[in-house]
Coordinates of C-alpha atoms in Angstrom, one line a residue:
Chain P
M1465 CA 2.7 84.5 152.4
S1466 CA 4.4 86.8 150.0
T1467 CA 5.8 83.8 148.0
V1468 CA 2.4 82.8 146.7
P1469 CA 1.7 86.0 144.8
A1470 CA 5.3 86.0 143.6
L1471 CA 4.9 82.4 142.3
L1472 CA 1.6 83.3 140.7
G1473 CA 3.2 86.2 139.1
L1474 CA 6.0 84.1 137.8
L1475 CA 3.5 81.5 136.5
A1476 CA 1.5 84.2 134.8
A1477 CA 4.6 85.6 133.3
G1478 CA 5.7 82.1 132.2
L1479 CA 2.3 81.5 130.6
L1480 CA 2.3 84.8 128.9
G1481 CA 5.8 84.1 127.6
C1482 CA 4.7 80.6 126.4
G1483 CA 1.7 82.2 124.8
V1484 CA 3.8 84.8 123.0
L1485 CA 6.4 82.2 122.0
G1486 CA 3.7 79.8 120.9
A1487 CA 2.1 82.6 118.8
A1488 CA 5.4 83.4 117.3
V1489 CA 6.0 79.7 116.4
L1490 CA 2.6 79.4 114.9
R1491 CA 3.1 82.6 112.9
L1492 CA 6.5 81.4 111.7
R1493 CA 5.0 78.0 110.7
S1494 CA 2.2 79.7 108.8
E1495 CA 4.7 82.0 107.1
R1496 CA 6.9 79.0 106.2
R1497 CA 3.8 77.2 104.7
V1498 CA 3.0 80.2 102.6
L1499 CA 6.7 80.5 101.5
G1500 CA 6.8 76.8 100.7
R1501 CA 3.6 77.1 98.6
R1502 CA 5.1 80.2 96.8
L1503 CA 8.3 78.3 96.2
E1504 CA 6.4 75.3 94.8
Q1505 CA 4.4 77.6 92.6
S1506 CA 7.5 79.4 91.4
A1507 CA 9.2 76.0 90.7
R1508 CA 6.1 74.9 88.6
E1509 CA 6.1 78.2 86.8
L1510 CA 9.9 77.9 86.0
D1511 CA 9.4 74.4 84.9
R1512 CA 6.6 75.5 82.5
L1513 CA 8.7 78.3 81.2
Q1514 CA 11.6 76.0 80.6
R1515 CA 9.3 73.7 78.6
S1516 CA 8.0 76.6 76.6
F1517 CA 11.5 77.8 76.0
A1518 CA 12.7 74.4 74.8
R1519 CA 10.5 74.9 71.7
F1520 CA 12.6 77.9 70.7
A1521 CA 16.1 76.5 71.5
P1522 CA 17.8 73.2 71.8
A1523 CA 17.0 71.4 75.1
E1524 CA 20.7 71.2 76.0
L1525 CA 21.0 74.9 75.6
V1526 CA 18.0 75.6 77.7
E1527 CA 19.4 73.5 80.5
R1528 CA 22.8 75.2 80.3
I1529 CA 21.1 78.6 80.4
A1530 CA 19.0 77.5 83.4
A1531 CA 22.2 76.4 85.1
E1532 CA 23.8 79.7 84.4
D1533 CA 26.7 78.0 82.6
P1534 CA 29.5 80.7 82.6
Q1535 CA 30.9 79.3 79.3
L1536 CA 27.7 80.3 77.5
S1537 CA 27.7 83.9 78.7
G1538 CA 31.5 84.3 78.4
G1539 CA 31.7 82.5 75.1
E1540 CA 34.1 79.8 74.2
R1541 CA 36.2 79.0 71.1
R1542 CA 35.2 75.6 69.6
E1543 CA 35.8 73.6 66.5
V1544 CA 32.4 73.1 64.8
T1545 CA 30.8 72.4 61.5
V1546 CA 28.1 74.8 60.2
L1547 CA 25.4 73.7 57.9
F1548 CA 23.1 76.1 56.0
A1549 CA 20.0 74.9 54.1
D1550 CA 17.8 77.1 52.0
L1551 CA 14.7 76.4 49.9
R1552 CA 15.0 77.2 46.2
D1553 CA 12.5 79.7 44.8
F1554 CA 10.3 79.5 47.8
T1555 CA 9.6 83.2 47.8
Q1556 CA 8.0 82.9 44.3
L1557 CA 6.2 79.8 45.4
S1558 CA 4.8 81.5 48.5
E1559 CA 3.4 84.4 46.4
R1560 CA 1.0 82.1 44.5
L1561 CA -0.1 79.9 47.3
D1562 CA -2.6 80.5 50.2
P1563 CA -0.7 81.8 53.2
A1564 CA -2.0 79.0 55.4
A1565 CA -0.8 76.4 52.9
V1566 CA 2.6 78.2 52.8
L1567 CA 3.0 78.0 56.5
D1568 CA 1.8 74.4 56.6
M1569 CA 4.3 73.4 53.9
L1570 CA 7.1 75.3 55.7
N1571 CA 6.4 73.8 59.1
G1572 CA 6.3 70.3 57.7
Y1573 CA 9.6 71.0 56.0
F1574 CA 11.2 72.3 59.2
L1575 CA 9.9 69.3 61.2
A1576 CA 11.4 66.8 58.8
M1577 CA 14.8 68.7 58.5
T1578 CA 15.1 69.3 62.2
A1579 CA 14.6 65.6 62.9
A1580 CA 17.3 64.7 60.3
I1581 CA 19.7 67.2 61.8
Q1582 CA 19.1 66.2 65.4
S1583 CA 19.4 62.4 64.7
H1584 CA 23.0 63.2 63.6
H1585 CA 24.0 65.2 66.7
G1586 CA 23.3 68.6 65.2
H1587 CA 21.4 71.5 66.7
V1588 CA 19.2 73.9 64.7
T1589 CA 20.3 77.3 66.0
R1590 CA 18.3 79.6 63.7
L1591 CA 15.4 79.6 61.3
M1592 CA 15.6 82.5 58.8
G1593 CA 12.5 82.7 56.6
D1594 CA 12.8 79.3 54.8
G1595 CA 16.5 78.9 55.7
I1596 CA 18.0 76.8 58.4
M1597 CA 21.3 77.3 60.2
S1598 CA 22.5 74.3 62.2
V1599 CA 25.7 73.7 64.1
F1600 CA 27.5 70.4 64.9
G1601 CA 29.8 70.2 67.9
A1602 CA 28.8 73.5 69.6
L1603 CA 26.8 72.3 72.6
E1604 CA 28.6 69.2 73.5
R1605 CA 32.0 67.6 72.6
N1606 CA 31.7 65.9 69.3
P1607 CA 35.0 64.8 67.7
W1608 CA 33.1 63.6 64.6
H1609 CA 31.1 66.8 63.9
V1610 CA 32.2 67.0 60.3
Q1611 CA 31.0 63.5 59.3
D1612 CA 27.8 64.0 61.3
A1613 CA 27.0 67.2 59.4
V1614 CA 27.5 65.6 56.0
E1615 CA 25.5 62.5 57.0
A1616 CA 22.8 64.8 58.3
A1617 CA 22.7 66.6 54.9
L1618 CA 22.2 63.2 53.2
A1619 CA 19.5 62.4 55.7
M1620 CA 17.9 65.8 54.9
R1621 CA 17.9 64.9 51.2
E1622 CA 16.1 61.6 51.9
S1623 CA 13.6 63.3 54.2
L1624 CA 12.9 66.0 51.6
A1625 CA 12.2 63.3 49.0
R1626 CA 9.7 61.7 51.4
Y1627 CA 8.2 65.0 52.2
N1628 CA 7.8 65.9 48.5
E1629 CA 5.9 62.6 48.1
S1630 CA 3.4 63.7 50.7
L1631 CA 3.2 67.2 49.1
R1632 CA 2.5 65.6 45.7
Q1633 CA -0.3 63.5 47.2
R1634 CA -1.9 66.7 48.6
G1635 CA -1.6 68.4 45.2
L1636 CA 1.0 70.8 46.4
P1637 CA 4.2 71.8 44.6
E1638 CA 7.5 70.0 45.5
L1639 CA 10.3 71.7 47.3
A1640 CA 14.1 71.7 46.4
F1641 CA 16.9 72.9 48.6
G1642 CA 20.6 73.8 48.6
V1643 CA 22.9 72.9 51.5
G1644 CA 26.3 74.4 52.2
I1645 CA 28.7 73.0 54.8
H1646 CA 32.0 74.3 56.2
C1647 CA 34.0 73.6 59.4
G1648 CA 36.5 75.5 61.6
A1649 CA 36.9 77.5 64.7
V1650 CA 34.1 79.7 66.0
I1651 CA 33.2 81.6 69.1
A1652 CA 30.1 80.0 70.6
G1653 CA 27.9 81.7 73.2
L1654 CA 25.0 83.9 74.0
V1655 CA 24.6 87.2 72.2
G1656 CA 22.1 90.0 72.5
S1657 CA 20.7 92.3 75.1
R1658 CA 19.3 91.5 78.5
S1659 CA 15.8 91.4 77.1
M1660 CA 16.6 89.3 74.0
Q1661 CA 19.4 86.8 73.7
E1662 CA 20.2 83.9 71.4
F1663 CA 22.8 81.2 71.3
T1664 CA 24.9 81.5 68.2
V1665 CA 28.3 80.8 66.7
L1666 CA 30.4 83.7 65.3
G1667 CA 33.2 83.7 62.8
D1668 CA 34.3 83.3 59.2
V1669 CA 33.1 79.7 59.2
V1670 CA 29.5 80.8 59.4
N1671 CA 29.9 83.3 56.5
V1672 CA 31.7 80.7 54.3
A1673 CA 29.0 78.0 55.0
S1674 CA 26.3 80.5 54.0
R1675 CA 28.2 81.5 50.8
V1676 CA 28.7 77.8 49.9
E1677 CA 25.0 77.2 50.3
A1678 CA 24.4 80.1 47.8
L1679 CA 26.9 78.5 45.4
T1680 CA 24.6 75.5 45.0
R1681 CA 22.4 77.7 42.8
R1682 CA 25.4 78.7 40.6
L1683 CA 27.2 75.4 40.4
G1684 CA 24.4 72.9 40.6
G1685 CA 24.2 70.0 43.1
D1686 CA 22.1 70.2 46.2
I1687 CA 24.8 69.5 48.8
L1688 CA 28.2 71.3 48.6
V1689 CA 31.0 71.1 51.1
T1690 CA 34.3 73.0 51.2
D1691 CA 37.7 71.4 50.7
D1692 CA 38.4 71.7 54.5
V1693 CA 35.3 69.5 55.1
R1694 CA 36.3 67.0 52.5
S1695 CA 39.9 66.7 53.8
V1696 CA 38.6 65.2 57.2
L1697 CA 35.9 63.0 55.8
G1698 CA 38.1 60.0 54.8
D1699 CA 36.6 57.7 52.3
R1700 CA 33.1 57.3 53.3
F1701 CA 31.4 59.6 50.7
L1702 CA 31.2 59.7 46.9
M1703 CA 32.0 63.3 46.0
T1704 CA 32.6 65.3 42.8
A1705 CA 35.0 68.3 42.6
M1706 CA 33.3 71.5 41.5
P1707 CA 35.0 74.3 39.6
P1708 CA 36.7 76.8 41.9
A1709 CA 34.2 79.8 42.4
D1710 CA 34.6 83.3 43.7
I1711 CA 32.7 84.2 46.8
K1712 CA 32.2 87.5 48.5
G1713 CA 34.9 88.3 51.1
K1714 CA 37.5 85.9 49.8
S1715 CA 40.5 86.9 47.7
R1716 CA 40.9 83.5 46.2
P1717 CA 38.3 81.2 44.5
L1718 CA 36.9 78.6 46.8
L1719 CA 37.1 74.9 46.0
T1720 CA 34.0 72.9 46.8
W1721 CA 32.8 69.3 46.4
A1722 CA 29.3 68.0 45.6
V1723 CA 28.3 65.2 47.9
R1724 CA 26.6 62.5 45.8
A1725 CA 26.1 59.6 48.3
L1726 CA 27.7 57.4 50.8
Q1727 CA 30.2 54.9 49.4
P1728 CA 27.9 51.9 48.4
R1729 CA 29.8 49.5 50.6
M1730 CA 29.2 51.7 53.6
A1731 CA 25.6 52.6 52.9
S1732 CA 24.3 49.5 54.8
L1733 CA 26.5 50.4 57.8
V1734 CA 25.8 54.0 58.2
Q1735 CA 22.3 55.1 59.2
V1736 CA 21.2 58.2 57.3
Chain N
M1026 CA 17.9 71.2 85.2
A1027 CA 17.8 67.5 85.7
K1028 CA 14.5 65.8 85.2
L1029 CA 12.2 64.8 88.1
L1030 CA 10.9 61.2 88.5
H1031 CA 7.6 61.8 86.9
E1032 CA 9.1 63.6 83.9
I1033 CA 11.3 60.7 82.7
E1034 CA 10.0 58.9 79.6
W1035 CA 10.6 55.1 79.9
S1036 CA 9.8 52.4 77.4
E1037 CA 8.9 48.7 77.8
P1038 CA 11.7 46.4 79.1
L1039 CA 14.2 45.5 76.4
L1040 CA 13.9 41.7 77.1
T1041 CA 10.7 39.8 77.1
P1042 CA 10.8 37.5 80.2
R1043 CA 10.8 33.8 79.4
P1044 CA 7.7 31.9 80.6
N1045 CA 7.8 30.4 84.1
A1046 CA 10.7 32.5 85.2
S1047 CA 10.8 35.4 87.6
P1048 CA 11.9 38.6 85.8
E1049 CA 15.0 39.1 88.0
A1050 CA 16.2 35.5 87.8
D1051 CA 15.5 35.4 84.1
L1052 CA 17.5 38.6 83.4
T1053 CA 20.5 37.6 85.4
E1054 CA 20.6 34.2 83.6
R1055 CA 20.8 35.9 80.3
L1056 CA 23.7 38.2 81.2
S1057 CA 27.3 37.0 80.9
P1058 CA 29.1 36.0 84.1
W1059 CA 31.0 39.3 84.7
L1060 CA 27.9 41.4 84.1
R1061 CA 25.7 39.1 86.1
K1062 CA 28.1 39.5 89.0
A1063 CA 28.2 43.2 88.7
V1064 CA 24.5 43.7 88.5
G1065 CA 24.0 41.3 91.5
S1066 CA 26.5 43.2 93.6
L1067 CA 24.6 46.5 93.0
A1068 CA 21.8 45.2 95.2
D1069 CA 24.2 44.7 98.2
P1070 CA 24.4 47.5 100.8
D1071 CA 27.2 50.0 100.2
Q1072 CA 30.5 49.3 101.9
V1073 CA 32.2 52.6 102.5
S1074 CA 35.8 53.1 103.8
H1075 CA 36.4 56.8 104.0
A1076 CA 33.4 59.0 103.0
P1077 CA 30.4 60.0 105.3
L1078 CA 27.6 57.5 104.6
H1079 CA 25.0 60.2 104.0
L1080 CA 27.1 61.8 101.3
M1081 CA 27.5 58.5 99.6
G1082 CA 23.8 58.1 99.5
I1083 CA 23.3 61.7 98.3
S1084 CA 25.9 61.4 95.5
Y1085 CA 24.4 58.1 94.2
F1086 CA 20.9 59.6 94.3
V1087 CA 21.9 62.8 92.5
A1088 CA 23.9 61.0 89.8
S1089 CA 20.8 58.7 89.2
Q1090 CA 18.6 61.7 88.8
E1091 CA 21.1 63.5 86.5
N1092 CA 21.3 60.3 84.3
A1093 CA 17.5 60.2 84.3
C1094 CA 17.4 56.6 85.2
R1095 CA 13.8 55.9 86.2
Y1096 CA 14.6 52.6 87.8
C1097 CA 17.7 53.7 89.9
Y1098 CA 16.4 57.2 90.7
G1099 CA 13.1 55.8 92.0
M1100 CA 14.8 53.1 94.0
A1101 CA 17.4 55.5 95.4
R1102 CA 14.6 58.0 96.4
A1103 CA 12.7 55.3 98.3
I1104 CA 15.9 54.0 100.0
M1105 CA 16.7 57.6 101.1
K1106 CA 13.3 57.9 102.7
I1107 CA 13.7 54.5 104.4
A1108 CA 17.1 55.7 105.6
G1109 CA 15.4 58.7 107.3
F1110 CA 15.6 61.6 104.8
K1111 CA 12.5 63.8 104.8
E1112 CA 10.6 64.5 101.6
K1113 CA 11.6 68.2 101.8
Q1114 CA 15.3 67.3 102.1
I1115 CA 15.0 65.0 99.0
Q1116 CA 13.2 67.7 97.1
D1117 CA 15.9 70.2 98.0
L1118 CA 18.5 67.8 96.6
E1119 CA 16.5 67.3 93.4
N1120 CA 16.0 71.0 92.9
E1121 CA 19.4 72.0 94.3
A1122 CA 17.5 74.4 96.6
S1123 CA 18.2 75.4 100.2
L1124 CA 21.4 73.3 100.5
A1125 CA 22.7 75.3 103.4
D1126 CA 25.5 72.9 104.2
G1127 CA 28.5 73.8 102.0
L1128 CA 29.9 70.3 101.8
T1129 CA 26.6 68.8 100.8
R1130 CA 26.2 71.5 98.1
Q1131 CA 29.7 70.8 96.9
V1132 CA 29.1 67.0 96.7
V1133 CA 25.8 67.6 94.9
E1134 CA 27.4 69.9 92.3
F1135 CA 30.3 67.4 91.9
A1136 CA 28.0 64.4 91.4
R1137 CA 26.0 66.3 88.8
K1138 CA 29.0 67.5 86.9
L1139 CA 30.7 64.1 86.9
A1140 CA 27.5 62.3 85.9
R1141 CA 26.8 64.7 83.1
S1142 CA 30.4 65.4 82.0
N1143 CA 29.3 68.2 79.7
P1144 CA 31.4 70.3 80.1
S1145 CA 34.0 67.8 81.3
P1146 CA 34.8 67.8 85.0
A1147 CA 38.5 68.0 86.0
R1148 CA 40.8 67.4 88.9
R1149 CA 40.0 70.8 90.4
D1150 CA 36.4 69.7 90.8
Q1151 CA 37.5 66.9 93.1
E1152 CA 39.9 69.2 94.9
A1153 CA 37.0 71.4 95.7
L1154 CA 35.5 68.6 97.7
V1155 CA 38.7 68.4 99.7
A1156 CA 38.7 72.2 100.2
A1157 CA 35.1 71.9 101.5
G1158 CA 36.2 69.5 104.2
L1159 CA 36.5 65.9 102.8
S1160 CA 39.7 63.9 103.1
E1161 CA 41.5 63.0 99.8
E1162 CA 40.4 59.4 100.2
A1163 CA 36.8 60.4 100.9
A1164 CA 36.8 62.6 97.8
C1165 CA 38.1 59.7 95.7
E1166 CA 35.4 57.5 97.2
I1167 CA 32.7 60.0 96.3
A1168 CA 34.0 60.1 92.7
A1169 CA 34.0 56.3 92.6
N1170 CA 30.5 56.2 93.9
V1171 CA 29.2 58.6 91.3
V1172 CA 30.7 56.5 88.5
K1173 CA 29.3 53.4 90.1
A1174 CA 25.9 55.0 89.8
C1175 CA 26.7 55.9 86.2
F1176 CA 27.3 52.1 85.5
A1177 CA 24.1 51.0 87.3
N1178 CA 22.1 53.8 85.6
R1179 CA 23.2 52.8 82.2
V1180 CA 22.7 49.1 82.6
S1181 CA 19.2 49.8 84.0
T1182 CA 18.3 52.4 81.3
F1183 CA 19.6 50.4 78.4
L1184 CA 17.6 47.3 79.6
A1185 CA 14.6 49.6 80.4
L1186 CA 14.1 47.8 83.7
P1187 CA 10.6 48.4 85.0
P1188 CA 10.5 50.6 88.1
D1189 CA 10.3 48.8 91.4
E1190 CA 6.9 50.2 92.4
A1191 CA 6.6 48.1 95.5
L1192 CA 9.8 49.5 97.0
E1193 CA 8.9 53.1 95.8
R1194 CA 5.5 52.8 97.6
L1195 CA 7.0 51.4 100.8
P1196 CA 7.8 54.7 102.5
E1197 CA 4.4 56.2 101.7
S1198 CA 2.3 54.3 104.2
L1199 CA 2.5 53.9 107.9
F1200 CA 2.7 50.1 107.6
G1201 CA 5.4 50.6 104.9
R1202 CA 7.3 52.9 107.2
I1203 CA 7.2 50.4 110.0
R1204 CA 8.4 47.7 107.6
G1205 CA 11.0 50.1 106.4
L1206 CA 12.5 50.2 109.9
F1207 CA 13.3 46.5 109.6
L1208 CA 14.0 46.5 105.8
G1209 CA 16.3 49.5 106.3
R1210 CA 19.0 47.2 107.5
K1211 CA 19.0 45.5 104.1
F1212 CA 19.8 48.7 102.4
R1213 CA 21.8 50.5 105.0
A1214 CA 25.4 51.4 104.0
R1215 CA 28.1 50.6 106.5
H1216 CA 31.7 51.6 107.1
V1217 CA 34.4 48.9 106.5
P1218 CA 38.2 49.1 106.4
P1219 CA 39.8 49.6 103.0
P1220 CA 40.3 46.4 101.1
A1221 CA 43.5 44.7 102.3
G1222 CA 44.3 42.4 99.4
F1223 CA 43.4 44.9 96.6
S1224 CA 46.0 44.9 93.8
N1225 CA 45.2 47.3 91.0
E1226 CA 46.9 45.6 88.1
G1227 CA 45.4 44.9 84.7
P1228 CA 43.6 46.9 82.0
C1229 CA 42.8 50.5 82.8
A1230 CA 44.8 50.4 86.0
R1231 CA 45.8 54.1 85.8
T1232 CA 42.2 55.0 85.4
I1233 CA 41.0 52.9 88.3
A1234 CA 43.7 54.4 90.5
A1235 CA 41.6 57.6 90.4
A1236 CA 39.0 55.8 92.5
G1237 CA 41.4 55.5 95.4
R1238 CA 41.6 52.6 97.8
N1239 CA 38.2 51.5 98.9
P1240 CA 35.6 48.8 98.2
I1241 CA 34.3 50.5 95.1
A1242 CA 37.8 50.7 93.6
A1243 CA 38.2 46.9 94.3
W1244 CA 34.8 46.3 92.7
L1245 CA 35.8 48.3 89.6
R1246 CA 39.0 46.3 89.3
E1247 CA 37.2 43.0 89.4
L1248 CA 34.5 44.3 87.0
T1249 CA 37.1 45.5 84.5
D1250 CA 39.0 42.2 84.6
G1251 CA 35.8 40.3 84.1
W1252 CA 34.8 42.5 81.2
F1253 CA 38.2 42.3 79.5
N1254 CA 38.4 38.5 79.6
S1255 CA 34.8 37.8 78.6
P1256 CA 34.7 35.9 75.2
L1257 CA 31.3 37.2 74.0
L1258 CA 32.7 40.1 72.0
P1259 CA 36.2 40.3 70.4
R1260 CA 38.6 42.1 72.7
R1261 CA 39.3 44.6 69.9
S1262 CA 35.6 45.5 69.8
R1263 CA 35.6 46.1 73.5
L1264 CA 38.6 48.3 73.3
L1265 CA 37.1 50.2 70.4
I1266 CA 34.0 50.9 72.5
L1267 CA 36.3 52.2 75.3
A1268 CA 38.3 54.4 72.8
V1269 CA 35.2 55.9 71.2
I1270 CA 33.7 56.8 74.6
A1271 CA 37.0 58.2 75.9
R1272 CA 37.4 60.3 72.7
Q1273 CA 33.9 61.6 72.9
L1274 CA 34.3 62.6 76.6
G1275 CA 37.7 64.0 76.0
S1276 CA 39.2 61.5 78.5
Q1277 CA 42.8 61.4 77.3
L1278 CA 44.1 58.9 79.9
C1279 CA 41.4 56.4 79.2
E1280 CA 41.9 56.8 75.4
Q1281 CA 45.5 56.2 75.9
E1282 CA 44.8 53.0 77.9
A1283 CA 42.4 51.9 75.1
S1284 CA 45.0 52.6 72.5
D1285 CA 47.7 50.7 74.4
G1286 CA 45.3 47.7 74.6
L1287 CA 44.4 47.9 70.9
A1288 CA 48.2 48.0 70.1
R1289 CA 48.5 44.7 72.0
E1290 CA 45.6 43.4 69.9
G1291 CA 47.6 44.2 66.7
L1292 CA 46.2 47.6 65.9
P1293 CA 49.2 50.1 65.8
A1294 CA 48.6 53.4 67.6
Q1295 CA 48.6 55.5 64.4
D1296 CA 45.9 53.3 62.9
T1297 CA 43.9 53.7 66.1
Q1298 CA 44.3 57.5 65.8
A1299 CA 43.2 57.4 62.1
L1300 CA 40.2 55.2 63.0
L1301 CA 39.2 57.5 65.8
A1302 CA 39.6 60.6 63.7
T1303 CA 36.9 59.6 61.2
L1304 CA 35.3 56.4 62.5
S1305 CA 35.5 55.3 58.9
P1306 CA 33.3 52.2 58.4
A1307 CA 36.0 50.9 56.1
S1308 CA 38.4 50.5 59.0
M1309 CA 36.1 48.4 61.0
T1310 CA 34.2 45.1 60.8
D1311 CA 30.5 45.0 60.3
L1312 CA 30.0 44.2 64.0
E1313 CA 32.3 47.0 65.1
N1314 CA 30.5 49.5 62.9
R1315 CA 27.2 48.7 64.4
L1316 CA 28.6 48.7 67.9
V1317 CA 30.4 52.0 67.5
R1318 CA 27.4 53.7 66.0
W1319 CA 25.3 52.6 69.0
T1320 CA 28.2 53.3 71.5
R1321 CA 28.2 57.0 70.5
E1322 CA 24.6 57.3 71.7
T1323 CA 25.5 56.0 75.2
V1324 CA 27.5 59.1 76.4
W1325 CA 24.6 61.6 76.4
Y1326 CA 21.1 60.4 75.8
E1327 CA 17.4 60.7 76.5
P1328 CA 16.3 57.4 78.1
R1329 CA 13.5 56.7 75.5
A1330 CA 15.8 57.4 72.6
I1331 CA 18.7 55.2 73.8
Q1332 CA 16.2 52.4 74.7
D1333 CA 14.9 52.5 71.1
S1334 CA 18.5 52.4 69.8
T1335 CA 19.4 49.5 72.0
R1336 CA 16.3 47.6 70.7
L1337 CA 17.6 48.2 67.2
L1338 CA 21.1 46.9 68.2
L1339 CA 19.5 43.8 69.7
A1340 CA 17.8 43.1 66.4
E1341 CA 21.1 43.7 64.5
V1342 CA 23.6 41.7 66.5
G1343 CA 21.6 39.3 68.6
E1344 CA 20.8 39.1 72.3
Q1345 CA 24.0 37.8 73.7
R1346 CA 26.2 40.3 71.9
A1347 CA 23.8 43.2 72.5
L1348 CA 23.7 42.5 76.3
E1349 CA 27.5 42.3 76.3
A1350 CA 27.7 45.5 74.4
L1351 CA 25.4 47.4 76.7
G1352 CA 27.5 46.2 79.7
S1353 CA 30.6 47.2 77.9
A1354 CA 29.3 50.7 77.1
A1355 CA 28.1 51.1 80.7
L1356 CA 31.5 50.2 82.1
C1357 CA 33.5 52.2 79.6
N1358 CA 31.4 55.3 80.3
T1359 CA 32.2 54.7 84.0
L1360 CA 35.9 54.4 83.4
A1361 CA 36.2 57.3 81.0
R1362 CA 34.3 59.6 83.4
L1363 CA 36.5 58.5 86.3
A1364 CA 39.6 59.3 84.3
L1365 CA 38.3 62.8 83.7
V1366 CA 38.8 63.8 87.4
L1367 CA 42.5 63.0 87.0
Q1368 CA 42.9 65.6 84.2

């Protein structure tokens, strides 16, 4: 007789246990669904942020930052070519034009120049007022970064000519630029604080490229390269030697070359 | 972050199908024999000698995603579902999330690194697979499987093959899942003994040795011999394609093998070095110039951009040579990446 209540007691305890366990399982499932939804939402948010960020930095860089590439944060020494481009007399030009027209002109110019640079394996790393700094060979291996930079400069010249045609048709003044190119070893990586970082290259190469760009105003010619650049170009470009010029930070005058064009027999083979 | 399936931009197929021919039959007819055979064999179920089957599937899937091949990625995704992977497991692989199993995580990281090769992978990356629990032979087989995916991804991307929507839809319906149970056999990989009569002699033998001794290594050997002996492009042009890709990826062994081959074709090693240093158009024929310019785009690319470039190449050099060039670039990217894991 005493076994029946005992069995009933066991059954009740079992049912209670099952109930508790079932409730726990349901609660866990519910929590998992909520966490899953949050994770999906976070993934979508991250995706959106990555897309937004891609407008401010090269897509390859955004991917490497997202992947927490240690070489970016630790920096790496690389052989690169640095190209600086600057618009001539743009400050004066901007003072006599409507601000909206100035911005519109500048954005059109950046769009055309960025396309020319990217189509030759370059990355625009910084826009400074009306200036552009771009680097070739910093984000991926590129054994031909020097040639690419010079071909990009020629492509930029052609793009600017086309852009000027559209400005003329809109009754706006034409633009003119100077481009300076130098190559050598730099340190590439992320610099800045936790709240604001940028990918950049550091070293004398950057300073020299910038000074060479400034030389275009003194020496004439829109595209100038250093002798280091010329020495690795082979025979594919027509160039003219410029008189040696003093530049800030260098004890000896710098020899530069004005790039006129591709060698005619190569023009049909090389896409600029 | 690698792209997801719906994010990949894909253009219209490179080749317009001829009237009254099925797209598959038409395409394979237009490829040269070695490439036809290679593409045909990609549809066969995987034969695996050393590595766990599920890791072979995962490494192929991850490489296809990393290479943003809309065709192979979609197909590999559907096959994984048919093979029994749950949607959540696949999403975890795509997003590299919740990969609790250390070996799986290691294989996923390795496959991504080798497929991307920026920065270059190295021997230590393959050794990490061994440290995580794979045998040496299995690690080699995984590497070979990743570069096999790189070959398939490139051929499919350059040709802009339209996604196989019927297969991709298959696992989504109950009827499809039931069919998948039967169709699964068609796709299911299986273990086989290592190839008995496999002799790795010929062009790029030292590179192919990195694949180990397994059915994929034997496939690579046969593929490379077929490519090397195909008459549709001059042998010098083929070797230049290999040299340019090897130089771009920093694959010293593969570059050396290309340089040795070019020397046998009459181009001394110092001339090869001078040519590779500047890629001066004056040192190359018109055809080589056009091929080399396009070849450079095949190492790292956005699918839409490389499909546009390939279309341009087709117009410049004609269909036969363009198809041969795209097969060559796909194979050379495969070999040069494989050689990286020996460095």
